[in-house]
Each structure stands twice: as C-alpha cells, then as structure tokens.
Amino acid sequence: MWDKVIVSKKGIFLCILILSIFFIQDCALISPSKKVARKRVSKPEKKREVPQAEKEYFIWPVKGTVTSKFGFRSKRKHDGIDIGAPKGTKIVASADGKVIFSGWGPTGYGKIVIIKHSKKYVTVYAHNSKNFVKEGQSIKKGEKIALVGSTGRASGPHIHFELRVNRIPVNPLPYLP
C-alpha cells in the first residue's frame, strides 16, 4: 500500500513545518539523560521603553478604533494591531520610506502595502480595498497609500497594522503618538 503513495512537495513542506514547530524545539530543550515534563506557556511581552524621538517618528495610519491588540489571541500570535474604520477610509504612511511591496499578500492578509522606513523599521498595512502605491516608490509621512477594506481573512473593514523592528514584529502602540 505505502509503495504507491505520492506526496507533493507542498505536503512535505507542510509536514516539516509542523514537525519543526511542535516537536523539534521541545526536543532540543531536554537533555538526553533527563526527561522533564514541560508545560507550554507563552512568554509575557516585555514592556518596551520607546525613546521620545522614536515616538515622534511615526503617526497613526488611519483614524479609527483599535479593535484587536498586539500579542496572543487564543492560541495564535497577532503580529500587529487592527484599527476599525469605515470601508474606503484613507490609509496614510506612518513615516517616510520606500514601498517594498504592494499587492496581494500571504494567505489571510488580502491586499497589503509594506514600507521600509530605515534599516531598522518596516510597516505593514493589510486588508486594504485599494492600494495607490507601487514597489520602489518613495513615500512621505502622511501620504495616502491605500483605502481601508476587508480583503483576505477579515471580519469586517479595518486595517491590520504591523511594525517590525530589525525584522521582529513589535507592538506598534508605544511608537504611536
């Protein structure tokens, strides 16, 4: 029976990904001579002190209400904040930068814009109904880049806003005025 099973490359990749997430990390932490019962707990997010100059670097990308915060939601990590706003509300760049991606993002994100602001900062704007910018375009803080939508896996019109510092997602709220 097993000699006729054909596995796709996607299936193999998915299997390896699942194995690495759930098993390899735990196995590496247990010494061979000692078996330890482990309980998986999430690390509490460290409070980041953001220098005043960095707080003044960014602005809010849209006027609205934060409907979902950064951090763990049930079992999954939410790498940004969701800001609820009516469909079609303008989204602006949070800081000067260069567009490094504009189009359909990974599964669930819908239409996205990604802006690199420096060697250190990158922002992501997701679930847009329409993008107005192109890859390689220079952008000024406050410039219109997209419209609020509900593309991808979205429960309603909002913007999913991420801030990455040295490629690591961080809570954007301490950086916003």
Coordinates of C-alpha atoms in Angstrom, one line a residue:
M1 CA 0.0 0.0 0.0
W2 CA 2.7 2.6 1.0
D3 CA 4.8 2.0 -2.1
K4 CA 2.1 3.7 -4.2
V5 CA 1.6 6.8 -2.1
I6 CA 2.7 10.0 -3.8
V7 CA 3.4 13.0 -1.6
S8 CA 3.5 16.5 -3.1
K9 CA 6.3 19.0 -2.3
K10 CA 3.7 21.2 -0.6
G11 CA 2.7 18.2 1.6
I12 CA 6.3 17.5 2.6
F13 CA 7.0 21.2 3.3
L14 CA 3.8 21.4 5.5
C15 CA 4.8 18.2 7.4
I16 CA 8.3 19.5 8.1
L17 CA 7.0 22.9 9.2
I18 CA 4.5 21.3 11.6
L19 CA 7.2 19.0 13.0
S20 CA 9.7 21.8 13.5
I21 CA 7.2 24.0 15.3
F22 CA 5.8 21.4 17.7
F23 CA 8.5 18.8 18.3
I24 CA 12.0 19.9 17.4
Q25 CA 12.0 22.9 19.7
D26 CA 10.9 20.9 22.7
C27 CA 13.3 18.1 22.0
A28 CA 16.3 20.5 21.8
L29 CA 15.5 21.8 25.3
I30 CA 15.5 18.3 27.0
S31 CA 18.9 16.7 27.8
P32 CA 19.1 13.0 26.7
S33 CA 19.7 11.9 30.3
K34 CA 16.9 13.9 31.8
K35 CA 13.2 13.7 30.8
V36 CA 11.3 16.7 32.0
A37 CA 7.5 17.2 31.9
R38 CA 7.0 20.5 30.2
K39 CA 4.0 22.7 30.1
R40 CA 3.8 25.1 27.1
V41 CA 3.3 28.7 28.3
S42 CA 3.5 31.9 26.4
K43 CA 6.1 34.4 27.4
P44 CA 4.6 37.7 28.7
E45 CA 5.5 40.5 26.4
K46 CA 8.3 42.7 27.7
K47 CA 7.3 46.4 28.1
R48 CA 9.4 48.3 25.7
E49 CA 10.6 51.8 26.6
V50 CA 10.5 53.8 23.4
P51 CA 12.7 56.8 23.2
Q52 CA 10.8 60.1 22.6
A53 CA 12.5 60.6 19.2
E54 CA 11.1 57.3 18.0
K55 CA 7.6 58.1 19.3
E56 CA 7.7 61.2 17.1
Y57 CA 8.9 59.2 14.1
F58 CA 5.5 57.5 13.4
I59 CA 1.9 58.7 13.0
W60 CA -1.4 56.7 13.0
P61 CA -2.0 55.2 9.6
V62 CA -5.8 55.7 9.9
K63 CA -8.3 57.4 12.2
G64 CA -10.3 54.7 14.0
T65 CA -10.6 52.4 17.0
V66 CA -8.1 49.7 17.9
T67 CA -10.3 46.6 17.7
S68 CA -7.6 44.0 18.3
K69 CA -4.3 44.4 20.1
F70 CA -0.8 43.0 19.5
G71 CA 0.0 39.7 21.1
F72 CA -1.6 36.3 21.6
R73 CA -5.3 35.9 20.7
S74 CA -6.4 32.5 21.9
K75 CA -3.6 30.3 20.7
R76 CA -2.2 32.4 17.8
K77 CA 0.0 35.4 17.9
H78 CA -1.3 38.6 16.4
D79 CA 1.7 40.4 15.0
G80 CA 0.1 43.8 14.7
I81 CA -3.0 45.8 15.8
D82 CA -6.3 46.1 14.0
I83 CA -7.8 49.5 13.6
G84 CA -11.5 49.6 12.7
A85 CA -12.6 52.2 10.2
P86 CA -15.3 52.5 7.5
K87 CA -14.5 50.9 4.2
G88 CA -12.9 53.4 1.9
T89 CA -11.3 55.5 4.7
K90 CA -7.8 56.7 3.6
I91 CA -4.7 54.9 4.9
V92 CA -1.6 57.0 5.2
A93 CA 2.1 56.1 5.6
S94 CA 3.2 56.2 9.2
A95 CA 6.6 57.6 8.3
D96 CA 8.8 58.5 5.3
G97 CA 10.0 55.5 3.4
K98 CA 10.1 53.3 0.3
V99 CA 7.4 50.9 -0.8
I100 CA 8.9 47.4 -0.9
F101 CA 5.7 45.5 -1.7
S102 CA 2.2 46.5 -2.9
G103 CA -0.3 43.8 -3.9
W104 CA -1.9 40.6 -2.6
G105 CA -0.1 39.4 0.5
P106 CA 0.3 36.0 2.1
T107 CA -2.9 34.0 2.9
G108 CA -5.2 36.0 5.1
Y109 CA -3.7 39.4 4.6
G110 CA -5.5 40.4 1.5
K111 CA -4.2 43.5 -0.3
I112 CA -1.1 44.9 1.5
V113 CA 1.4 47.6 1.4
I114 CA 4.8 47.2 3.0
I115 CA 7.1 50.2 3.6
K116 CA 10.7 50.2 4.6
H117 CA 11.5 53.3 6.7
S118 CA 15.1 52.7 7.5
K119 CA 17.5 49.8 8.0
K120 CA 15.6 49.3 11.3
Y121 CA 11.9 49.8 10.6
V122 CA 9.3 48.3 8.3
T123 CA 5.5 48.8 8.5
V124 CA 2.7 46.6 7.0
Y125 CA -0.8 47.8 6.1
A126 CA -3.2 44.9 5.4
H127 CA -6.8 44.1 4.3
N128 CA -6.8 47.2 2.0
S129 CA -9.6 47.6 -0.5
K130 CA -7.3 49.5 -2.9
N131 CA -3.6 50.3 -3.0
F132 CA -2.4 53.5 -4.5
V133 CA 1.4 52.9 -4.4
K134 CA 3.9 50.8 -6.3
E135 CA 7.0 49.0 -5.4
G136 CA 10.1 51.2 -5.4
Q137 CA 8.0 54.4 -4.8
S138 CA 9.3 56.9 -2.2
I139 CA 6.6 57.9 0.3
K140 CA 6.3 60.8 2.7
K141 CA 4.8 60.6 6.2
G142 CA 1.0 61.2 6.0
E143 CA 0.8 60.4 2.2
K144 CA -2.2 58.4 1.1
I145 CA -1.2 54.8 0.3
A146 CA -4.4 52.8 0.3
L147 CA -8.1 52.6 1.4
V148 CA -9.5 50.6 4.3
G149 CA -11.1 47.3 3.2
S150 CA -11.8 43.8 4.3
T151 CA -9.8 41.7 1.8
G152 CA -8.2 38.5 2.9
R153 CA -9.3 36.9 6.1
A154 CA -11.0 39.9 7.7
S155 CA -14.1 40.0 9.9
G156 CA -15.1 43.5 8.6
P157 CA -13.5 46.7 7.4
H158 CA -10.3 47.5 9.2
I159 CA -6.5 47.9 8.7
H160 CA -4.1 45.4 10.2
F161 CA -1.0 47.5 11.0
E162 CA 2.3 45.9 11.9
L163 CA 5.6 47.5 12.9
R164 CA 8.7 45.4 12.6
V165 CA 12.0 46.5 14.3
N166 CA 15.0 44.7 12.8
R167 CA 12.5 42.2 11.2
I168 CA 10.8 41.3 14.5
P169 CA 7.2 42.3 15.0
V170 CA 6.7 44.6 17.9
N171 CA 3.6 46.3 19.5
P172 CA 3.2 49.5 17.5
L173 CA 1.1 51.3 20.1
P174 CA 4.2 52.6 22.2
Y175 CA 5.6 54.1 18.9
L176 CA 2.4 56.0 18.0
P177 CA 1.6 59.5 19.4

